[in-house]
Short mmCIF file of C-alpha atoms and ligand atoms in Angstrom, two decimals:
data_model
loop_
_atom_site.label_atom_id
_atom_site.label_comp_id
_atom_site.label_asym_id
_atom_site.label_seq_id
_atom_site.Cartn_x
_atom_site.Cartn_y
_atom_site.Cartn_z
CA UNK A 265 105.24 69.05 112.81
CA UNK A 266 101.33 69.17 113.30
CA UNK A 267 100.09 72.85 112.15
CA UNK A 268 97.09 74.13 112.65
CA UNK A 269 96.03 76.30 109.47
CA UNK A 270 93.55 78.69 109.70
CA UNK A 271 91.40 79.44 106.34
CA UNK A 272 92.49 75.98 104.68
CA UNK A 273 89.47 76.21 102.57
CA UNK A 274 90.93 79.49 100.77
CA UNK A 275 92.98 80.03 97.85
CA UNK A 276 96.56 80.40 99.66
CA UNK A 277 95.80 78.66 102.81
CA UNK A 278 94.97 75.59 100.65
CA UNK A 279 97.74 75.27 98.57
CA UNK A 280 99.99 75.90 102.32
CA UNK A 281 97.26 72.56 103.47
CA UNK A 282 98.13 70.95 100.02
CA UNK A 283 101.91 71.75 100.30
CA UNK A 284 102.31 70.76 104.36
CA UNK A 285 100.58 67.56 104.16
CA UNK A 286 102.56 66.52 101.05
CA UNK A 287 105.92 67.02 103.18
CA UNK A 288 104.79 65.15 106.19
CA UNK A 289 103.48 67.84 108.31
CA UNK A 290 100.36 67.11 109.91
CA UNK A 291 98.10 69.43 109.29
CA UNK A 292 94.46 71.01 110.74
CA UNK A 293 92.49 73.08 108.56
CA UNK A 294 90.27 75.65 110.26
CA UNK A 295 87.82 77.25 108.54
CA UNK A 296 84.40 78.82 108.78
CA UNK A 297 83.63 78.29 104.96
CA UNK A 298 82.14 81.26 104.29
CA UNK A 299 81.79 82.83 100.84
CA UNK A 300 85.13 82.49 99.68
CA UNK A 301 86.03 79.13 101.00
CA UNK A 302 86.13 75.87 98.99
CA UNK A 303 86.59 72.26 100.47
CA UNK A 304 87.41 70.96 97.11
CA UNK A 305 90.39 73.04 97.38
CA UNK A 306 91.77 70.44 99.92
CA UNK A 307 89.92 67.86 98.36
CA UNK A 308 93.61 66.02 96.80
CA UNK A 309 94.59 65.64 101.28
CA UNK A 310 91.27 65.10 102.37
CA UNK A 311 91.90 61.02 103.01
CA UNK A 312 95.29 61.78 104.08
CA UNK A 313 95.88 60.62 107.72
CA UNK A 314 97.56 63.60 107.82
CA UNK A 315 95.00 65.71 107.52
CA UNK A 316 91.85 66.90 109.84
CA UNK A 317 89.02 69.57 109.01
CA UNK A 318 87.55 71.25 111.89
CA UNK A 319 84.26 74.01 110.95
CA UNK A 320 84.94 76.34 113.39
CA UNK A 321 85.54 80.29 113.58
CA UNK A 322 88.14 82.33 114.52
CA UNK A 323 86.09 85.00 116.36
CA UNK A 324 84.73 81.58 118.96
CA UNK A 325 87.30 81.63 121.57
CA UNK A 326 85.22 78.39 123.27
CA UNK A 327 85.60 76.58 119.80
CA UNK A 328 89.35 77.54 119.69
CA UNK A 329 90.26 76.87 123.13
CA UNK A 330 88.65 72.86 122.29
CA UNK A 331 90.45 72.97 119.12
CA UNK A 332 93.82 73.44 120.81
CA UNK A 333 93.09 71.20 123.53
CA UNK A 334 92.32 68.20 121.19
CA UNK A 335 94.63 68.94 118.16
CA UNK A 336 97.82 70.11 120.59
CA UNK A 337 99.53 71.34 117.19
CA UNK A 338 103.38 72.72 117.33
CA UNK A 339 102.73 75.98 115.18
CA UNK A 340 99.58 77.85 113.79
CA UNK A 341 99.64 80.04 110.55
CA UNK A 342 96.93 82.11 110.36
CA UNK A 343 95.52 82.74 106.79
CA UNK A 344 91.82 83.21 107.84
CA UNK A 345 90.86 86.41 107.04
CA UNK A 346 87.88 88.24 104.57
CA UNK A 347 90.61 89.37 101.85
CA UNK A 348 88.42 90.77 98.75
CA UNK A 349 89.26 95.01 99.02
CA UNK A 350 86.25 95.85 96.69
CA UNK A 351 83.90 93.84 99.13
CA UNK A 352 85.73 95.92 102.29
CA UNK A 353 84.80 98.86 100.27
CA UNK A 354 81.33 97.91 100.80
CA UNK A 355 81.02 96.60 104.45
CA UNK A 356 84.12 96.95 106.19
CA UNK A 357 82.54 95.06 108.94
CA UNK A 358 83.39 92.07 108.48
CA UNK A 359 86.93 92.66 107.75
CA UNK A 360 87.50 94.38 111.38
CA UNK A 361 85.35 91.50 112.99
CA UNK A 362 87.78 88.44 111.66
CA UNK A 363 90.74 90.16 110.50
CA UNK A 364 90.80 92.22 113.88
CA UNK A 365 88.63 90.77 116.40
CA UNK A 366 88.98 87.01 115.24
CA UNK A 367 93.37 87.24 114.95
CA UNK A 368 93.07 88.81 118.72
CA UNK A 369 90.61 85.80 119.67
CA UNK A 370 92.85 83.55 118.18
CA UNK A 371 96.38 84.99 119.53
CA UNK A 372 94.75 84.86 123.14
CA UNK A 373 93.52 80.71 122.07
CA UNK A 374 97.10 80.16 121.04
CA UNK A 375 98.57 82.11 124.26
CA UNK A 376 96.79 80.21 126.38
CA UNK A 377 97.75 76.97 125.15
CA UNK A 378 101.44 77.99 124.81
CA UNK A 379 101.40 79.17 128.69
CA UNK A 380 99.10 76.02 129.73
CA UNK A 381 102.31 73.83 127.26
CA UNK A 382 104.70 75.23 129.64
CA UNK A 383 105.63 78.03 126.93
CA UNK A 384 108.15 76.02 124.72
CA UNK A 385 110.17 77.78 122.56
CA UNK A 386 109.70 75.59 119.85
CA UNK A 387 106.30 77.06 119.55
CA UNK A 388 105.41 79.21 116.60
CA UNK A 389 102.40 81.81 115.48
CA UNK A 390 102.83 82.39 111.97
CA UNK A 391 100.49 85.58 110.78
CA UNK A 392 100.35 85.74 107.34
CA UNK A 393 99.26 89.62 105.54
CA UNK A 394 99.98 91.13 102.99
CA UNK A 395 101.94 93.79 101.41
CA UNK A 396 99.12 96.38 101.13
CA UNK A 397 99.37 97.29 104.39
CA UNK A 398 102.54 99.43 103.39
CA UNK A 399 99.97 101.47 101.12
CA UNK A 400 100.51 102.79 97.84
CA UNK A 401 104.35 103.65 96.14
CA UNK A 402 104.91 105.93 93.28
CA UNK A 403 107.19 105.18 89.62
CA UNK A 404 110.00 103.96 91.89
CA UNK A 405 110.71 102.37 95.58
CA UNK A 406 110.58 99.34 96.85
CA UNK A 407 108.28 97.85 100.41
CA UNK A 408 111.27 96.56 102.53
CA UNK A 409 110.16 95.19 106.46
CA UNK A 410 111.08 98.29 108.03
CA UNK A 411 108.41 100.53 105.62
CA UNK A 412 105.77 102.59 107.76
CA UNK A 413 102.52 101.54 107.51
CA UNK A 414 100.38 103.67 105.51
CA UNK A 415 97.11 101.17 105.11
CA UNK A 416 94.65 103.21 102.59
CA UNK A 417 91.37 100.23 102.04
CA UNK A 418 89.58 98.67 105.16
CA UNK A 419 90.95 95.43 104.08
CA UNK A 420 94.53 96.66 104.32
CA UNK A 421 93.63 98.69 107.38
CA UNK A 422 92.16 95.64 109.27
CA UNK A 423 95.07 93.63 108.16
CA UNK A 424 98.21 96.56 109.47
CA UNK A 425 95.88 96.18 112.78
CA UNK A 426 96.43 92.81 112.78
CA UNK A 427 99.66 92.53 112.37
CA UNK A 428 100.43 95.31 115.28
CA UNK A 429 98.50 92.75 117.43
CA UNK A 430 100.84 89.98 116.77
CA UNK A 431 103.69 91.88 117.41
CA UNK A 432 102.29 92.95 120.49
CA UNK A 433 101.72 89.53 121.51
CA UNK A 434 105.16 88.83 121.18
CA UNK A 435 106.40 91.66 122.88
CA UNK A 436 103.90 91.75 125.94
CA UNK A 437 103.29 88.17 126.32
CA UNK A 438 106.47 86.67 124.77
CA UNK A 439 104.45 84.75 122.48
CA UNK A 440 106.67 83.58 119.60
CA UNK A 441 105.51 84.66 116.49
CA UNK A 442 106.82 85.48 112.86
CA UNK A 443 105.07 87.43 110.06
CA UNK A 444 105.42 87.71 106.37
CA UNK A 445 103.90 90.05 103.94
CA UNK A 446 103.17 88.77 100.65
CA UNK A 447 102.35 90.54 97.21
CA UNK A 448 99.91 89.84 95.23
CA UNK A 449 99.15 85.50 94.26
CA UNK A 450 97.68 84.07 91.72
CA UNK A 451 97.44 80.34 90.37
CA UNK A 452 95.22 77.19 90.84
CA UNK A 453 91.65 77.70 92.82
CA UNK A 454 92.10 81.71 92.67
CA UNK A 455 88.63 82.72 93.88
CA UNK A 456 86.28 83.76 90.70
CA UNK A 457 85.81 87.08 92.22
CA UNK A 458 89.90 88.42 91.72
CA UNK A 459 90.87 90.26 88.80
CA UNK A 460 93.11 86.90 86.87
CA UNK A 461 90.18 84.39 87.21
CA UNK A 462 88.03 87.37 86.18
CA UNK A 463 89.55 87.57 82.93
CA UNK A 464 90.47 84.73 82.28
CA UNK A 465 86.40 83.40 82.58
CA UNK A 466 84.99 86.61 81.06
CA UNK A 467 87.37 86.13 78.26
CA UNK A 468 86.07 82.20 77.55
CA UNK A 469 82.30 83.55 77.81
CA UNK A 470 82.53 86.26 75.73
CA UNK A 471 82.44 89.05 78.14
CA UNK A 472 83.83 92.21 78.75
CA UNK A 473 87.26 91.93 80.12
CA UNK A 474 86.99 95.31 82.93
CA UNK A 475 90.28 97.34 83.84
CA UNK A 476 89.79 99.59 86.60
CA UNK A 477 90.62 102.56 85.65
CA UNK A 478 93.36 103.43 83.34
CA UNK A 479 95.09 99.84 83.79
CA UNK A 480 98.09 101.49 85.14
CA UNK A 481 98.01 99.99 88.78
CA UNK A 482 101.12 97.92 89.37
CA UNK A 483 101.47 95.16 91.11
CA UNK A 484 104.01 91.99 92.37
CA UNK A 485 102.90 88.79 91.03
CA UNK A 486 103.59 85.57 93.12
CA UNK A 487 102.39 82.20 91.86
CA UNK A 488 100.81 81.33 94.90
CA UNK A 489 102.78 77.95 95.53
CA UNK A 490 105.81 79.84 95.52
CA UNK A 491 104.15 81.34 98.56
CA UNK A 492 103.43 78.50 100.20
CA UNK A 493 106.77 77.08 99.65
CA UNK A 494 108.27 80.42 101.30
CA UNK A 495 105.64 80.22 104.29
CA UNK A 496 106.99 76.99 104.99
CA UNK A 497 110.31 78.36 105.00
CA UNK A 498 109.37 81.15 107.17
CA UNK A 499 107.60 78.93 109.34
CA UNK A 500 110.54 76.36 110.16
CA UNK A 501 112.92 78.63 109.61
CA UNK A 502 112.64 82.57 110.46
CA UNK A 503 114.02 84.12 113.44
CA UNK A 504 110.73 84.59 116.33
CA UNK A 505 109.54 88.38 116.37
CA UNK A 506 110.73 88.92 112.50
CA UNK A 507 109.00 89.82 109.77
CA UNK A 508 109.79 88.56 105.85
CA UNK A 509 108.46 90.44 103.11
CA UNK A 510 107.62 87.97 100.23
CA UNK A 511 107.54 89.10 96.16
CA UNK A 512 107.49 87.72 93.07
CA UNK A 513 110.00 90.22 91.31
CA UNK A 514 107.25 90.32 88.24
CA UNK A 515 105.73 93.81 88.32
CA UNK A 516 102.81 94.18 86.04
CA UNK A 517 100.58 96.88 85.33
CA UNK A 518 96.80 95.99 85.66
CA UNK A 519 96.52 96.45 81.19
CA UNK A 520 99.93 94.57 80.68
CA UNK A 521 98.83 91.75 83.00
CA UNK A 522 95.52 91.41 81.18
CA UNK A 523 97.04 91.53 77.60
CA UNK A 524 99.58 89.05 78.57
CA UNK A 525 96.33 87.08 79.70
CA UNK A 526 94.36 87.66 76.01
CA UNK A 527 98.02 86.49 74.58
CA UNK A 528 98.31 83.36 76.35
CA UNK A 529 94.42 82.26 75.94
CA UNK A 530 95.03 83.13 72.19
CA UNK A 531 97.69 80.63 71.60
CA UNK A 532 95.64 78.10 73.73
CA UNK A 533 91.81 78.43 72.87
CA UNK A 534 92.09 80.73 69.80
CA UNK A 535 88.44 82.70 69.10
CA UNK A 536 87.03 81.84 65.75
CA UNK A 537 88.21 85.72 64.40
CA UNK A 538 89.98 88.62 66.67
CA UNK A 539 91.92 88.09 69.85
CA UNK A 540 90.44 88.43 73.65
CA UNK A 541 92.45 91.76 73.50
CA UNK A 542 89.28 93.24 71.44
CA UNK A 543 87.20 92.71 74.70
CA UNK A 544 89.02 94.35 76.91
CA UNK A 545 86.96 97.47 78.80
CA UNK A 546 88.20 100.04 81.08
CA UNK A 547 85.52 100.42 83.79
CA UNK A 548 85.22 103.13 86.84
CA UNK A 549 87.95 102.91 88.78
CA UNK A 550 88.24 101.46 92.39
CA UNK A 551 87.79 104.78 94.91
CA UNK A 552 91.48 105.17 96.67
CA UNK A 553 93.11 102.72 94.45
CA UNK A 554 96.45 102.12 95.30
CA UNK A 555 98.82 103.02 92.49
CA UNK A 556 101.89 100.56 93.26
CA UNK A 557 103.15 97.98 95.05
CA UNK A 558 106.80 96.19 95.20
CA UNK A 559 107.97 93.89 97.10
CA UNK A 560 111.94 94.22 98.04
CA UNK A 561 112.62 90.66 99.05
CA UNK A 562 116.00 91.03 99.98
CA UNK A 563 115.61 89.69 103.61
CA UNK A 564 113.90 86.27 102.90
CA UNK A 565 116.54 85.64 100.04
CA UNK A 566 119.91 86.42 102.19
CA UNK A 567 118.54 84.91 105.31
CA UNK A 568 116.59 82.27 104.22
CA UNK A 569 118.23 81.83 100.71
CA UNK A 570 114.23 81.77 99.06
CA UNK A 571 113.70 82.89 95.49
CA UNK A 572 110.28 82.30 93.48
CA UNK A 573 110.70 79.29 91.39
CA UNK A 574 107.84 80.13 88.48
CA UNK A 575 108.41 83.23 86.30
CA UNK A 576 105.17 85.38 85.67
CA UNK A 577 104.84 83.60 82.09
CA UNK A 578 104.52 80.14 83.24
CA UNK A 579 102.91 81.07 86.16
CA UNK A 580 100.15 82.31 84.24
CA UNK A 581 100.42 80.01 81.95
CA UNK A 582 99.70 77.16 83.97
CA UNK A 583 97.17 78.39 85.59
CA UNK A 584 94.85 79.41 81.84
CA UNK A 585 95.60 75.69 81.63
CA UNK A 586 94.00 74.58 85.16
CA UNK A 587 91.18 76.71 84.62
CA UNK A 588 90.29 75.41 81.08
CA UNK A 589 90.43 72.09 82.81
CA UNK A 590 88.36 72.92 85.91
CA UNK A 591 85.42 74.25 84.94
CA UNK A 592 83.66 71.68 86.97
CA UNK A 593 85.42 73.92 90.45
CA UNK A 594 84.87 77.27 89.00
CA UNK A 595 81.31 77.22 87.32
CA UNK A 596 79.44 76.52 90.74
CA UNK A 597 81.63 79.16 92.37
CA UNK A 598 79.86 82.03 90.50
CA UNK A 599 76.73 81.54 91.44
CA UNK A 600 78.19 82.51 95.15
CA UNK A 601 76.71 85.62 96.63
CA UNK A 602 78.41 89.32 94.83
CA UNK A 603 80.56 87.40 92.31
CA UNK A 604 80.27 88.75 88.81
CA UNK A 605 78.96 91.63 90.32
CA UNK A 606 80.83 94.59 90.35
CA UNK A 607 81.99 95.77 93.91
CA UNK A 608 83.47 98.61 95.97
CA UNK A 609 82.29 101.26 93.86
CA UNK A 610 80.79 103.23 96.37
CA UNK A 611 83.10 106.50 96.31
N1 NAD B 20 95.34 86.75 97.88
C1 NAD B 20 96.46 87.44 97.94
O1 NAD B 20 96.99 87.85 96.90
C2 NAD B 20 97.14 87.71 99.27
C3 NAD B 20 98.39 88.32 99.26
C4 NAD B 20 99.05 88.50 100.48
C5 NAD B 20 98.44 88.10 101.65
N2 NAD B 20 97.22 87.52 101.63
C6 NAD B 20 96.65 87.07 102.92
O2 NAD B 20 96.66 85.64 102.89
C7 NAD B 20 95.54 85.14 103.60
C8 NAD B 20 94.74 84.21 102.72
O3 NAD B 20 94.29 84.93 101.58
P1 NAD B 20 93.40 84.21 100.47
O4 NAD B 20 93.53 85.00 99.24
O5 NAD B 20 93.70 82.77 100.45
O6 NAD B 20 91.94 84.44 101.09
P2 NAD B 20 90.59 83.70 100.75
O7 NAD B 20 89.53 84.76 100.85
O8 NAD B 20 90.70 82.89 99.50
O9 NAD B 20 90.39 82.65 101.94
C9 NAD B 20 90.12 83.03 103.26
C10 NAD B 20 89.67 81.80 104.02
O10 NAD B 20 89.44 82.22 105.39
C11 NAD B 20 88.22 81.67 105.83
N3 NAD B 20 87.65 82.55 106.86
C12 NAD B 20 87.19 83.82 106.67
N4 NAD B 20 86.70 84.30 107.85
C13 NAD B 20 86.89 83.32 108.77
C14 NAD B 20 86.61 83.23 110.16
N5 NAD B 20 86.02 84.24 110.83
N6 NAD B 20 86.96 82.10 110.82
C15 NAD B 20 87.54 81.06 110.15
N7 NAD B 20 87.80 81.09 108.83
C16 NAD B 20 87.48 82.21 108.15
C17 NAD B 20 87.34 81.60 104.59
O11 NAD B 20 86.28 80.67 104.76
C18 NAD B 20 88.34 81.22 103.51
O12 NAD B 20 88.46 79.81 103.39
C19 NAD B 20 94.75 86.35 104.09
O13 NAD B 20 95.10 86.58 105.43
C20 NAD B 20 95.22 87.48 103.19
O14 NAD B 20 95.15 88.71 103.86
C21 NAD B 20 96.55 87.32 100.47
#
């Protein structure tokens, strides 16, 4: 299959780049390598025949329309997005520009193309979002597809308004499309900005290790090649119009996750007297912070037979070991505009 990937140069999209070309799929990475983007990422494909960068953005309908022409891929999954909620806190622009504007520039690129194809079934626009749009749950519950949306952040706001577009495009136009909403990743080339690589890099230097708040915030830990693996699978394999929800079954408070962190660095890069633990700091907490999220993945696992293949533990244990190794990716990367700054605290 030849994809076309949108925001290749991020943390998830790369690994779905990494993953794609490493099964045979050929495979165009899209990206406008802003802030958060890293071609290194992609650097293990980048002399792959497989594989072909093209600098362009999602809000350029022009660039798209000659990116379709010239690349005539079978599918696009669309991962480009701004995706950081403390920086949405602070200018929500941006966020309703690409995540909004730039996914309905790029649905009308792909409907175009599909209509100019002949509209073949075969066809597929794969959104990917995420499972904040489904806003916050209390002690108990689970997000299953059928969930209202209840977006709280501008990030998860611009995201539930992209989705409703896709489905619209399907509906209206006919467009064949399939979602998925993931929980929260983590793993190799994690952006220095999110709260694992956070800790994990303030813990080596010495810093303070900040909790928002109380540390109670829960969340669904993937290991973010499990996600690729299930986009994949979604991809090739979903039925057109549906939408997967896609967990890790690992629910972690904020403190626990952090702790199990100071544990694991511990064992590998032991401090000369104490444990990381002692650095931890609870910090003003994130205005409208959601309080839970769970993903039920029941659908994805009965229809498409998918279950994570890393538990939390090795998940993050693998990735304290690619980030002792790769300091040579993450030290430039936090010298990038905002990061090791604190965001989003504007109430
Ligand atoms: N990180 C998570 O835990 C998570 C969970 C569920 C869903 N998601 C979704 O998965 C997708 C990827 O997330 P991520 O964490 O890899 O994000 P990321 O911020 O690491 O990467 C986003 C990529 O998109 C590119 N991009 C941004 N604006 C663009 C534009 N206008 N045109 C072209 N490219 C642009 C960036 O350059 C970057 O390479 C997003 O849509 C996000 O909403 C993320």
């Amino acid at each position: 299959m030849k994809l076309l990937v949108t925001g290749g140069a991020g943390f998830i999209g790369s690994a779905v780049v990494r993953l794609a070309v490493g099964r045979g799929h050929s495979v165009v990475n899209l990206d406008a390598l802003t802030y958060a983007a890293c071609l290194d990422n992609v650097a293990s494909v980048a002399d792959s025949p497989l594989y072909a960068f093209e600098h362009a953005d999602i809000r350029d309908r022009a660039v798209l329309d000659r990116i379709f022409a010239a690349h005539q891929p079978d599918a696009v999954m669309h991962l480009a997005a701004e995706s950081h909620v403390d920086r949405s806190i602070d200018g929500p622009g941006d966020f309703i520009s690409t995540n909004v504007t730039g996914t309905y520039e790029l649905l009308e690129a792909a409907r175009a193309y599909w209509d100019a194809q002949g509209r073949p079934d075969s066809f597929r626009f794969h959104h990917i979002s995420t499972d904040e749009v489904f806003g916050s749950l209390g002690a108990t519950g689970q997000f299953t597809e059928e969930t209202p949306y209840d977006p709280r952040s501008p990030y998860s706001a611009s995201k539930a308004a992209s989705d409703h577009l896709v489905q619209a495009w399907h509906h209206t136009y006919g467009l064949p499309v399939v979602l998925t909403n993931c929980s929260n990743n983590y793993g190799p080339f994690h952006f220095p900005e999110k709260l694992i690589p956070v800790i994990i890099l303030n813990a080596l230097a010495g810093k303070p290790l900040p909790i928002y708040g109380d540390g109670s915030n829960v969340r669904d830990w993937l290991y973010v090649e499990d996600h690729a693996d299930a986009l994949l699978l979604v991809l090739t394999r979903g039925a057109v119009g549906r939408s997967y929800n896609i967990g890790g079954e690992n629910e972690r408070s904020n403190l626990e996750l952090v702790r199990t962190l100071c544990a694991i660095l511990d064992d590998k890069r032991p401090k000369p007297q104490g444990s990381y633990a002692d650095q931890i700091t609870f910090v003003t907490d994130r205005p409208g912070h959601d309080a839970r999220y769970a993903i039920d993945p029941a659908r994805i696992r009965s229809e498409l037979g998918w279950r994570p293949s890393v538990t939390v533990e090795e998940g993050l244990a693998r990735t304290v070991d690619w980030y002792l190794a790769n300091e040579n990716w993450w030290r430039p990367l936090q010298a990038r505009h905002g990061v090791g700054q604190r965001l989003g605290v504007r109430a």
